[in-house]
Short mmCIF file of C-alpha atoms in Angstrom, two decimals:
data_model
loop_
_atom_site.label_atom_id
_atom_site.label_comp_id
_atom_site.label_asym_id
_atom_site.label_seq_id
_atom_site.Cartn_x
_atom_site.Cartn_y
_atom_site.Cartn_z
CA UNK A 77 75.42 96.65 72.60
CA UNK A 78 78.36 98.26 73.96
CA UNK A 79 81.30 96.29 72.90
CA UNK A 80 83.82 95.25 75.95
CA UNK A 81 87.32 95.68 74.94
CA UNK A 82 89.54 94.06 76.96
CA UNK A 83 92.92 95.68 77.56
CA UNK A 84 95.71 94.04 78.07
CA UNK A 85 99.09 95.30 79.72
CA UNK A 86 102.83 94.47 78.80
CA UNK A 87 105.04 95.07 81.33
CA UNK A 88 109.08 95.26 81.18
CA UNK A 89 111.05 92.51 82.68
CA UNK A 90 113.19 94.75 85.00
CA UNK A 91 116.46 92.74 84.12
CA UNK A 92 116.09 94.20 81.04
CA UNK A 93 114.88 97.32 81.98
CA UNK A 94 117.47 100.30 81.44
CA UNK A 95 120.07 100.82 84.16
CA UNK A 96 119.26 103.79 86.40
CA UNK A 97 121.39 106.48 87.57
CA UNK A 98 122.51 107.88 90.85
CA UNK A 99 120.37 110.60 90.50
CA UNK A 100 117.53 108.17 89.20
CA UNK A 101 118.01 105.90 92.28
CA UNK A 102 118.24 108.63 94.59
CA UNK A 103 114.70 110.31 93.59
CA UNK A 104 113.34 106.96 93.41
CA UNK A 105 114.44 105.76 96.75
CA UNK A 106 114.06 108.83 98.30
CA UNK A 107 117.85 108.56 99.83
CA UNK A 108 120.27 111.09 99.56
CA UNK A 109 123.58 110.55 96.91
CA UNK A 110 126.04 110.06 100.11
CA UNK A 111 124.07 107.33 100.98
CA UNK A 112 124.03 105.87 98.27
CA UNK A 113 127.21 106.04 97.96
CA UNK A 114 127.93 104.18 101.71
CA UNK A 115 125.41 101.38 100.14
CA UNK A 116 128.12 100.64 97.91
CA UNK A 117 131.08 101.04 99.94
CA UNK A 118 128.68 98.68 102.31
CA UNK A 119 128.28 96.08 99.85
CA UNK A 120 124.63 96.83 99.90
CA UNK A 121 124.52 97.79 96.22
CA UNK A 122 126.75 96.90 93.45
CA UNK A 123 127.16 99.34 90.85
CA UNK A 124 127.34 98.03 86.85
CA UNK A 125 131.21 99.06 86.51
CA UNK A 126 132.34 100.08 89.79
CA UNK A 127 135.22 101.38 87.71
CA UNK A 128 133.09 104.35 85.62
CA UNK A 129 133.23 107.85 85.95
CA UNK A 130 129.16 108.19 86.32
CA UNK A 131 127.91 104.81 88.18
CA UNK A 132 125.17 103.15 87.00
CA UNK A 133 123.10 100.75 88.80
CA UNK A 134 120.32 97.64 87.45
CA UNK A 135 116.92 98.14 87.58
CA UNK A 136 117.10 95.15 90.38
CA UNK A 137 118.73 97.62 93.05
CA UNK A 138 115.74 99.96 92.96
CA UNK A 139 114.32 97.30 95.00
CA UNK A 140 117.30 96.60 97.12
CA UNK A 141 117.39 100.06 97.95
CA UNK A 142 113.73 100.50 98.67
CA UNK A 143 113.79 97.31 101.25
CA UNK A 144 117.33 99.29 102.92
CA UNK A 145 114.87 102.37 103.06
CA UNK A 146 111.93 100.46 104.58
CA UNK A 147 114.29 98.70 107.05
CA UNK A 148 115.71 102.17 108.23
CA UNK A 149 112.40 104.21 108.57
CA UNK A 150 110.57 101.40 110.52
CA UNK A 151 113.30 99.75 112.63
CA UNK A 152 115.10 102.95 113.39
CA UNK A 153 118.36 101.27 112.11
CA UNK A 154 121.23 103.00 110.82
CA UNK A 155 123.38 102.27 107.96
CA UNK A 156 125.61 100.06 108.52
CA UNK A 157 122.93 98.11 110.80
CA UNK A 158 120.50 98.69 107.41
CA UNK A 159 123.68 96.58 105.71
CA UNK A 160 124.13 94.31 108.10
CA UNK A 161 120.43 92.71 107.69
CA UNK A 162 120.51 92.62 104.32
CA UNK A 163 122.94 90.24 104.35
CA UNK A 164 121.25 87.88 107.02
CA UNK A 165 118.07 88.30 104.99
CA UNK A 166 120.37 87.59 101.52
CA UNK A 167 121.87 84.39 103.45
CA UNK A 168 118.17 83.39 105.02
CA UNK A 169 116.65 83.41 101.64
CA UNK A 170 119.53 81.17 99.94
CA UNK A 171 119.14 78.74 102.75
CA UNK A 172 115.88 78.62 102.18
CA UNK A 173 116.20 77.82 98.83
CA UNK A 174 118.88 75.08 99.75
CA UNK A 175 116.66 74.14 102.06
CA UNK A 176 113.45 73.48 99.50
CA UNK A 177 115.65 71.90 97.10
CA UNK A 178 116.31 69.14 99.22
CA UNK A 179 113.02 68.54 100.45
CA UNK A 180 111.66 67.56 96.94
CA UNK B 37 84.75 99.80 111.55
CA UNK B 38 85.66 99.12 115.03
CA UNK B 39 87.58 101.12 118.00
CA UNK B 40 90.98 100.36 118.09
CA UNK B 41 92.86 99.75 120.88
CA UNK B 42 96.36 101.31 119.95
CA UNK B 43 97.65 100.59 124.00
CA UNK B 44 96.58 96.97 123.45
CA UNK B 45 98.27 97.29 120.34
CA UNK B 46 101.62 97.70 121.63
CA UNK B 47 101.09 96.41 124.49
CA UNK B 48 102.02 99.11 126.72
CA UNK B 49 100.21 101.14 130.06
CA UNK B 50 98.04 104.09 129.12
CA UNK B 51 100.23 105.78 131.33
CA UNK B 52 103.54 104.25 129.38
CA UNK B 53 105.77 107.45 128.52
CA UNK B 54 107.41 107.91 125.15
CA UNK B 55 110.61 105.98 125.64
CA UNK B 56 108.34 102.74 126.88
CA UNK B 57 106.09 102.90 123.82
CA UNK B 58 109.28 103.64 121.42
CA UNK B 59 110.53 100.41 122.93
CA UNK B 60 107.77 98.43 122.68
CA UNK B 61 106.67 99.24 118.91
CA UNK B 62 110.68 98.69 118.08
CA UNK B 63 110.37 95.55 119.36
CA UNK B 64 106.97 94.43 117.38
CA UNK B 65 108.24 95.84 114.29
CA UNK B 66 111.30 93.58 114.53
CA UNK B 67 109.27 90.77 114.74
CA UNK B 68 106.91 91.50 112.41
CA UNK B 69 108.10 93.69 109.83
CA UNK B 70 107.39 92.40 105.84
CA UNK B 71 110.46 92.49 105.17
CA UNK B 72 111.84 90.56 107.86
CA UNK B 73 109.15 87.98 108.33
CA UNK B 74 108.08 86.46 105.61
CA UNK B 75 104.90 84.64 107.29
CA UNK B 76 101.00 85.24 106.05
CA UNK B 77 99.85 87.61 109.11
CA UNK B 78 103.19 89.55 109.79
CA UNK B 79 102.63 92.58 107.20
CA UNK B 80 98.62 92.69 108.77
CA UNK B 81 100.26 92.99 112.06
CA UNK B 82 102.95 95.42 111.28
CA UNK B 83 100.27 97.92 109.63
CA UNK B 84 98.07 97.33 112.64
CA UNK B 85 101.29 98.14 114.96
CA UNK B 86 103.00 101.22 112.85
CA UNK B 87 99.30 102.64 113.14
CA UNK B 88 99.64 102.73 116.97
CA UNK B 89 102.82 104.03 117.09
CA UNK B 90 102.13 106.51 114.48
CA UNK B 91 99.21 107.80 117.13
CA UNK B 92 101.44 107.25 120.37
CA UNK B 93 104.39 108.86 119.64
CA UNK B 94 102.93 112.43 118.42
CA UNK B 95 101.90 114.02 121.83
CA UNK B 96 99.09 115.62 119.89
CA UNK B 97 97.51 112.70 118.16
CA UNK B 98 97.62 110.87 121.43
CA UNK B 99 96.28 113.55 123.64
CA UNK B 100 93.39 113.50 121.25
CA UNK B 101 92.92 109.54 120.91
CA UNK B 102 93.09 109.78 124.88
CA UNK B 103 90.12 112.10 124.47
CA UNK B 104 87.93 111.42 121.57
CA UNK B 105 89.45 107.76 120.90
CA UNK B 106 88.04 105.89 123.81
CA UNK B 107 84.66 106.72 123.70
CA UNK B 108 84.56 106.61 120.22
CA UNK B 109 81.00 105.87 118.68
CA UNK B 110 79.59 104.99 115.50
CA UNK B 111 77.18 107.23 113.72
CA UNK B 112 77.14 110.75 113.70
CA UNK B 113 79.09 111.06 117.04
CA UNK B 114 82.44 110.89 115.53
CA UNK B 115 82.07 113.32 112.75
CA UNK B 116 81.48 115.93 115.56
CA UNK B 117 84.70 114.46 117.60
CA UNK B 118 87.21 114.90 113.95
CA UNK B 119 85.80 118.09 113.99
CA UNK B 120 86.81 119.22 117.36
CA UNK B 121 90.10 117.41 116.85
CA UNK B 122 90.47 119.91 113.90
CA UNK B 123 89.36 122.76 116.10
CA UNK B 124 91.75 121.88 119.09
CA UNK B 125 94.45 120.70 116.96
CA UNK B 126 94.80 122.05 113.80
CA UNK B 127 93.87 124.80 111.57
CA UNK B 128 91.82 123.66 109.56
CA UNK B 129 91.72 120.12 107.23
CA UNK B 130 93.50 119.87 104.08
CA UNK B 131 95.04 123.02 104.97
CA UNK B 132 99.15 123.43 104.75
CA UNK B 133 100.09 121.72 108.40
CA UNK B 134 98.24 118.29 108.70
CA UNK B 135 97.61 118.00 105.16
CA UNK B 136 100.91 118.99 103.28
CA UNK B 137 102.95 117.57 106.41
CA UNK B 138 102.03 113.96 105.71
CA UNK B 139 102.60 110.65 107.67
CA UNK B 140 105.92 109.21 107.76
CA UNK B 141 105.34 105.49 108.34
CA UNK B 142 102.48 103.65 106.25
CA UNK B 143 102.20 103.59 102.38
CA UNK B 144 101.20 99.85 102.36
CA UNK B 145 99.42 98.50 99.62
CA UNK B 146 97.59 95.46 99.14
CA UNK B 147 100.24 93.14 96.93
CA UNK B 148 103.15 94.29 99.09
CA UNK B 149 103.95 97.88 100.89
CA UNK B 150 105.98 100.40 100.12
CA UNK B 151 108.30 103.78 100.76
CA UNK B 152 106.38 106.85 101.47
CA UNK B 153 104.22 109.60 102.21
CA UNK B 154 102.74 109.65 99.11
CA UNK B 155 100.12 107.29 100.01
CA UNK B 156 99.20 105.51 103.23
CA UNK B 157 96.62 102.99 104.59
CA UNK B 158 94.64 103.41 108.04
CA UNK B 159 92.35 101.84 109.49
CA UNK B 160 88.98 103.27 109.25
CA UNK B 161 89.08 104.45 112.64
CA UNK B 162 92.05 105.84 112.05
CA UNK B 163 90.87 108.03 109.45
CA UNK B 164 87.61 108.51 110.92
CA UNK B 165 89.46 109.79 114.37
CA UNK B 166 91.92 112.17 112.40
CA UNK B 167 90.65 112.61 108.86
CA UNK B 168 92.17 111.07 105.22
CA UNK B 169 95.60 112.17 104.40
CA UNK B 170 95.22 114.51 101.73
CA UNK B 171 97.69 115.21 98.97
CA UNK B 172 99.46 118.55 98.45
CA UNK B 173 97.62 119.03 95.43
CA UNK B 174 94.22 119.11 97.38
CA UNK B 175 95.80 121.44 99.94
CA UNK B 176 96.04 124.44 98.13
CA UNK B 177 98.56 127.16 97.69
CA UNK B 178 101.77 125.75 98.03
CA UNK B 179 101.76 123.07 96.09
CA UNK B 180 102.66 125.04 92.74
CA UNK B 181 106.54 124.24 92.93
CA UNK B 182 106.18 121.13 94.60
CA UNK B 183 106.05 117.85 91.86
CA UNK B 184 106.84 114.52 92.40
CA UNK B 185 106.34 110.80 91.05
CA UNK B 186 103.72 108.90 92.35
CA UNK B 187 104.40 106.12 94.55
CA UNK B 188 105.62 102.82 93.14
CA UNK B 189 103.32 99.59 94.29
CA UNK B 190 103.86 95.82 94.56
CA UNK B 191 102.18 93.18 93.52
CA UNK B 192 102.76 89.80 92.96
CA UNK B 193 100.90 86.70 90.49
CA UNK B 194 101.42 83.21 90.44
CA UNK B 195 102.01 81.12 87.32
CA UNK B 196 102.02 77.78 86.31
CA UNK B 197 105.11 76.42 84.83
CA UNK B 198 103.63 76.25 81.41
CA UNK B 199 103.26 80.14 81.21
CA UNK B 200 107.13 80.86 81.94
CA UNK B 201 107.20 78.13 78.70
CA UNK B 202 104.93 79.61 76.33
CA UNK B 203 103.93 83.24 77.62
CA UNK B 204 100.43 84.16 78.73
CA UNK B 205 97.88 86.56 79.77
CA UNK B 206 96.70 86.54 83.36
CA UNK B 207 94.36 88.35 85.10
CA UNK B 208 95.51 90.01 88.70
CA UNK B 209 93.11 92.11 91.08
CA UNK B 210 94.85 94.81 93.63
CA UNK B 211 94.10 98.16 94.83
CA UNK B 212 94.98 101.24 93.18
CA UNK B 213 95.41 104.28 95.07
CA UNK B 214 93.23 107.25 93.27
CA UNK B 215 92.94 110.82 94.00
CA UNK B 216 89.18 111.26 94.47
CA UNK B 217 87.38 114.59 93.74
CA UNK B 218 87.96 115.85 97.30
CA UNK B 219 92.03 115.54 96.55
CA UNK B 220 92.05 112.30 99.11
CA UNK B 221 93.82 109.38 98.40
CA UNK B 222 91.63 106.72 98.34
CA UNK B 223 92.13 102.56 96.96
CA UNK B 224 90.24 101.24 94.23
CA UNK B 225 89.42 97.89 93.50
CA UNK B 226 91.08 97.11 89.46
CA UNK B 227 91.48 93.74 87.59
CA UNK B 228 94.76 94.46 85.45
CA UNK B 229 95.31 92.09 82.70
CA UNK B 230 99.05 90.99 82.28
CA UNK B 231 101.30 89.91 79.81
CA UNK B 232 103.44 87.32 81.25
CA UNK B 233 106.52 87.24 78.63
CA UNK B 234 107.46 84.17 77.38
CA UNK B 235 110.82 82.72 79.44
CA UNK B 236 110.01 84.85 82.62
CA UNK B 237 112.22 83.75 85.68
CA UNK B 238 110.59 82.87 88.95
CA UNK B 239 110.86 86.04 91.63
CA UNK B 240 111.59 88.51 88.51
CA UNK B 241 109.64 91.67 88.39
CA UNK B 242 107.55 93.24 85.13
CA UNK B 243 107.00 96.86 85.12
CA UNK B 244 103.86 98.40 84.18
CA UNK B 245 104.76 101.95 83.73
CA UNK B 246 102.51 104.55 84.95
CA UNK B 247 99.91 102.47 87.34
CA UNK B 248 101.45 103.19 90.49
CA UNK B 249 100.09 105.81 92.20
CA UNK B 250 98.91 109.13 91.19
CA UNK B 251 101.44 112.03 90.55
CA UNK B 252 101.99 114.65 93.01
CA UNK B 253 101.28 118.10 91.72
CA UNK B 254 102.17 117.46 88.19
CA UNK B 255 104.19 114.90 88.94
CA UNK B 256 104.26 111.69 86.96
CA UNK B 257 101.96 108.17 88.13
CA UNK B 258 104.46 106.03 90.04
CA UNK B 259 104.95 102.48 88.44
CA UNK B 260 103.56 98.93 89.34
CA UNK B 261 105.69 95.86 89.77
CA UNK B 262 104.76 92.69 89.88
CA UNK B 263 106.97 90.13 91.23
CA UNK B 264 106.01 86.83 89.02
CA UNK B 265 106.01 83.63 91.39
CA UNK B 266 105.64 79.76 89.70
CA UNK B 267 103.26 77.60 90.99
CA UNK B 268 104.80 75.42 93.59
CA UNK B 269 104.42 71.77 92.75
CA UNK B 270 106.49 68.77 94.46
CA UNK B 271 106.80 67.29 91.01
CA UNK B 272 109.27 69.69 89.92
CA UNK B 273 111.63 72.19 91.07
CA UNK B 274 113.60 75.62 89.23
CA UNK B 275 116.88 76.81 89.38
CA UNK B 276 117.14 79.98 87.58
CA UNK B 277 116.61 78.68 84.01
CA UNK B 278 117.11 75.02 84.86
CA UNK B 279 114.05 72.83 84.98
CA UNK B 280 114.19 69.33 87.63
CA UNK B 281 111.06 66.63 86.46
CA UNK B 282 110.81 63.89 88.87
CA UNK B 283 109.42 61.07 86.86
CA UNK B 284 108.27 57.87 88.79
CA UNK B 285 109.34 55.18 87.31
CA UNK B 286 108.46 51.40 87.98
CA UNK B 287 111.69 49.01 88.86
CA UNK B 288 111.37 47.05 85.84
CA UNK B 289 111.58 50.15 83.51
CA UNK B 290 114.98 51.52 85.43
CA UNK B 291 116.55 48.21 85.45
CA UNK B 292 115.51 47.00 81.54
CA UNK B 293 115.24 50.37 80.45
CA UNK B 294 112.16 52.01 78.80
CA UNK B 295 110.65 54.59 77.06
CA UNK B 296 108.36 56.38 79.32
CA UNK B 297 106.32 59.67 78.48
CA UNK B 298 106.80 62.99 80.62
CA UNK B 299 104.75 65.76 80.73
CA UNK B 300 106.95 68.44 80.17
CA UNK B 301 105.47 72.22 79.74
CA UNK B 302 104.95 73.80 76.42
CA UNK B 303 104.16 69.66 74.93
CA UNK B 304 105.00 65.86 76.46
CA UNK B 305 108.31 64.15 75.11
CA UNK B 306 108.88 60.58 75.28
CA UNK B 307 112.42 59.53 76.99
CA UNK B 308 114.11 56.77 76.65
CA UNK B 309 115.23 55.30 80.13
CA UNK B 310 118.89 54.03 79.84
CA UNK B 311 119.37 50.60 81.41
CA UNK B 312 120.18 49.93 84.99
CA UNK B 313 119.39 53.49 85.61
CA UNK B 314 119.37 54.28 89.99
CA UNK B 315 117.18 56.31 91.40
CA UNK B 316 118.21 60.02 91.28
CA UNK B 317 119.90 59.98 88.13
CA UNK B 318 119.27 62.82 85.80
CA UNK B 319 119.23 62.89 81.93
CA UNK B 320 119.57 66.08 80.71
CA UNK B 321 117.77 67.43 77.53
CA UNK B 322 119.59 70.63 77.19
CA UNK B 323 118.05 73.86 75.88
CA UNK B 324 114.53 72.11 76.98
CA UNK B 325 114.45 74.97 80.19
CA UNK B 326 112.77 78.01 80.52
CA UNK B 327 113.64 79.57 77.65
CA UNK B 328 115.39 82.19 76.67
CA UNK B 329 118.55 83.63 74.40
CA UNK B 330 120.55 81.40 76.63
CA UNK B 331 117.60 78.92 77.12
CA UNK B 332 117.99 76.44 79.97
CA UNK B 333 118.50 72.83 80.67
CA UNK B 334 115.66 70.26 81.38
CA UNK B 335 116.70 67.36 83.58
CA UNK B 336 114.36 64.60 84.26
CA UNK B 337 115.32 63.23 87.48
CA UNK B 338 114.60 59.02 87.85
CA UNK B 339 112.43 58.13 90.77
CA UNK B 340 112.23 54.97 91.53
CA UNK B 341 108.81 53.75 92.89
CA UNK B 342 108.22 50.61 94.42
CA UNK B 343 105.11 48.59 93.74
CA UNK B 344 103.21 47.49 97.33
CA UNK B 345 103.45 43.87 98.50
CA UNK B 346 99.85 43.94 98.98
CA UNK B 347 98.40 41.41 97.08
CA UNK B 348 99.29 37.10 96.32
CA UNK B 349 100.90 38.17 93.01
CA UNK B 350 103.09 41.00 94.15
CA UNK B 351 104.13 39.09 97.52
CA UNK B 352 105.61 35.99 95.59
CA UNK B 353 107.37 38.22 92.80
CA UNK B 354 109.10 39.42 95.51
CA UNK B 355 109.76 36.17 97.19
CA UNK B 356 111.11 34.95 94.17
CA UNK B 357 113.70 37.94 93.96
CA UNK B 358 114.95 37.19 97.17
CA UNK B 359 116.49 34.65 95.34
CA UNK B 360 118.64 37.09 93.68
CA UNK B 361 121.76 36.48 95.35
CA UNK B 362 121.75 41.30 96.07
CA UNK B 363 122.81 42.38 98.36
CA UNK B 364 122.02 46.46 98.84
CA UNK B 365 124.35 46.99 101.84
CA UNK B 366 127.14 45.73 99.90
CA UNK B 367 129.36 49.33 99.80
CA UNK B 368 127.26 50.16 103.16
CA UNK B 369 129.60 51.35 105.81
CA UNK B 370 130.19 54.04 108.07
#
């Protein structure tokens, strides 16, 4: 009888994932370095040491970026509108968290 | 399979020009993008309204749903209708224009959606009406200096408490997307089994590197994430690495004090109730969280719970207290 090996699969936390680049983010994200670059300036995105010569950014903006990207394409929104509903979305979700801590 | 009315959809005229139905899918994708609304249906309905839109606003597509869409019929009828689409409309399918040009909205897949042409899911009619999307690889010719990583997915598993405590395997089923022998992308059912690592956060993402979706001419498989998601459960509540136990606990045991058991995950502890306790008050076991280098703080958190006057016995114990010279509304004011 064939034997059924089951495989398993161990994934990487992505806080501890490695940090990615600006050239990393940029093919990932499909977004071009200058935007990038007015994500930050934004507020958007926060890079590791704001103060380095090369930025780096967490594995955690990937997704940040990814939801900007979405937001754009879909809702025809520009950058600075992109930034602006991130932060109502960022604010929405922590008052939804204050929200379900108090309703325990 | 079933016709789909992409008018209805948007809810705009047959007649509507391209600035009405522009307006009109802006406005439904503001209410029910995934991103924005967070609510069961609103992703279903965003796919089923990008998938208009995606039709309505390309003169050709439309001209040809006008003409083949409507009278669409199952069985063999629509094979011949794709084909005359290709005729009228293109050069041939799979071949450099349609093919290599790709869709620009879409790439959903099933545990969340995501950025780009690299993969994309239609309805069936959809496809049936104007063919599968086919990768660049499948389309011949030009692909040879084109490469690119497949397409990252989403997915997302829910654990109970215990696992974030003591690590565990789980089983989670999703769609992959697969290039099929024809070169079209196409989703396959897969059952994945996942480590969950020991100490995992709630809303943190694991990577599995490589099962995204499929390369693009050479390119390397995109990567899953799953987004790991506790188990909701009004006895308890997380903050980051913190973990809140409501115990219920009888009168008697906060005013006398007691030791009382709680179930906490990864083994039960017995706690020792500290006389006089109110209700609310939290006793901290620290390093007892979700745990980690930095491992966090458990707090059981003292609910009081009030036995029902529903019986003789109970109704003259509290008779008798009323004797108690309390007052509750002593510090009461306004």
């Amino acid at each position: 009888m064939k034997k059924n090996i089951i495989k398993i699969y161990e994934g990487i936390l992505i806080e501890e994932d490695k940090p990615l680049n600006v050239n990393q983010l940029s093919e990932r994200c499909m977004i071009s370095k200058i935007e990038l670059e007015e994500l930050v300036y934004e507020g958007v995105i926060e890079p590791l040491e704001v103060q380095a010569e090369y930025w780096s950014f967490s594995s955690e903006t990937l997704w940040r970026v990814k939801k900007v990207q979405r937001l754009r394409r879909d809702l025809d929104l520009n950058i600075p509108g992109a930034a602006l509903t991130m932060q109502l979305l960022d604010r929405i979700e922590e008052l939804e968290n204050m929200i379900k801590r108090h309703t325990e | 399979m079933e016709f789909r009315d992409y008018y209805k959809t948007l809810g705009v005229d047959k007649k509507a020009d391209d600035n009405t139905i522009k307006k009109a899918y802006r406005k439904l994708a503001r209410k029910y993008h995934p991103d924005v609304n967070k609510e069961g249906d609103a992703e279903k309905n965003f796919k089923e309204v990008a998938e208009a839109y995606e039709v309505l606003k390309d003169p050709e597509k439309r001209k040809a749903y006008d003409e083949f869409g409507a009278d669409w019929k199952a069985g063999k009828e629509h094979k011949e209708h794709q084909k005359q689409y290709y005729k009228k409309y293109q050069s041939a399918p799979g071949q450099g224009g349609y093919g290599a040009r790709g869709f620009d909205t879409g790439g959903f897949d099933t545990g969340g959606f995501d950025f780009g042409e690299a993969g994309g899911e239609y309805s069936d009619f959809f496809e049936n009406l104007f063919g599968q999307r086919r990768t660049s690889r499948a389309s011949g010719g030009r692909s040879s200096s084109f490469s690119r990583k497949g397409q990252d997915l989403n997915a997302s598993i829910v654990i109970p408490l215990e696992d974030a405590y003591k690590g565990a395997t789980r089983m989670i089923s999703l769609q992959l997307p697969k290039i099929d022998d024809t070169g079209a992308m196409t989703y396959v059912p897969e059952t994945l089994n996942v480590k969950i690592p020991k100490g995992v956060h709630h809303g943190k993402k694991i990577r599995l590197a490589g099962k995204g979706g499929p390369g693009i001419g050479g390119g390397s498989a995109g990567d899953l994430y799953i987004t790991v998601e506790y188990e909701s459960n009004t006895n308890y509540h997380v903050e980051g690495g913190d973990v809140y136990i409501n115990v219920p606990v009888a009168p008697w045991e906060a005013a006398l004090g007691e030791s009382v058991s709680v179930p906490v995950p990864g083994g039960g502890i017995k706690m020792k109730i500290p006389k006089g306790s109110p209700s609310g008050k939290k006793l901290r076991l620290k390093g007892k969280g979700i745990p980690s280098k930095t491992p966090g703080d458990l707090y059981v958190v003292i609910k009081i719970v009030i036995p029902p006057a529903s019986d003789e016995k109970s109704r003259k114990i509290y008779e008798e207290m009323k004797g108690l010279n309390f007052d509750p509304r002593a510090n009461f004011k306004i």
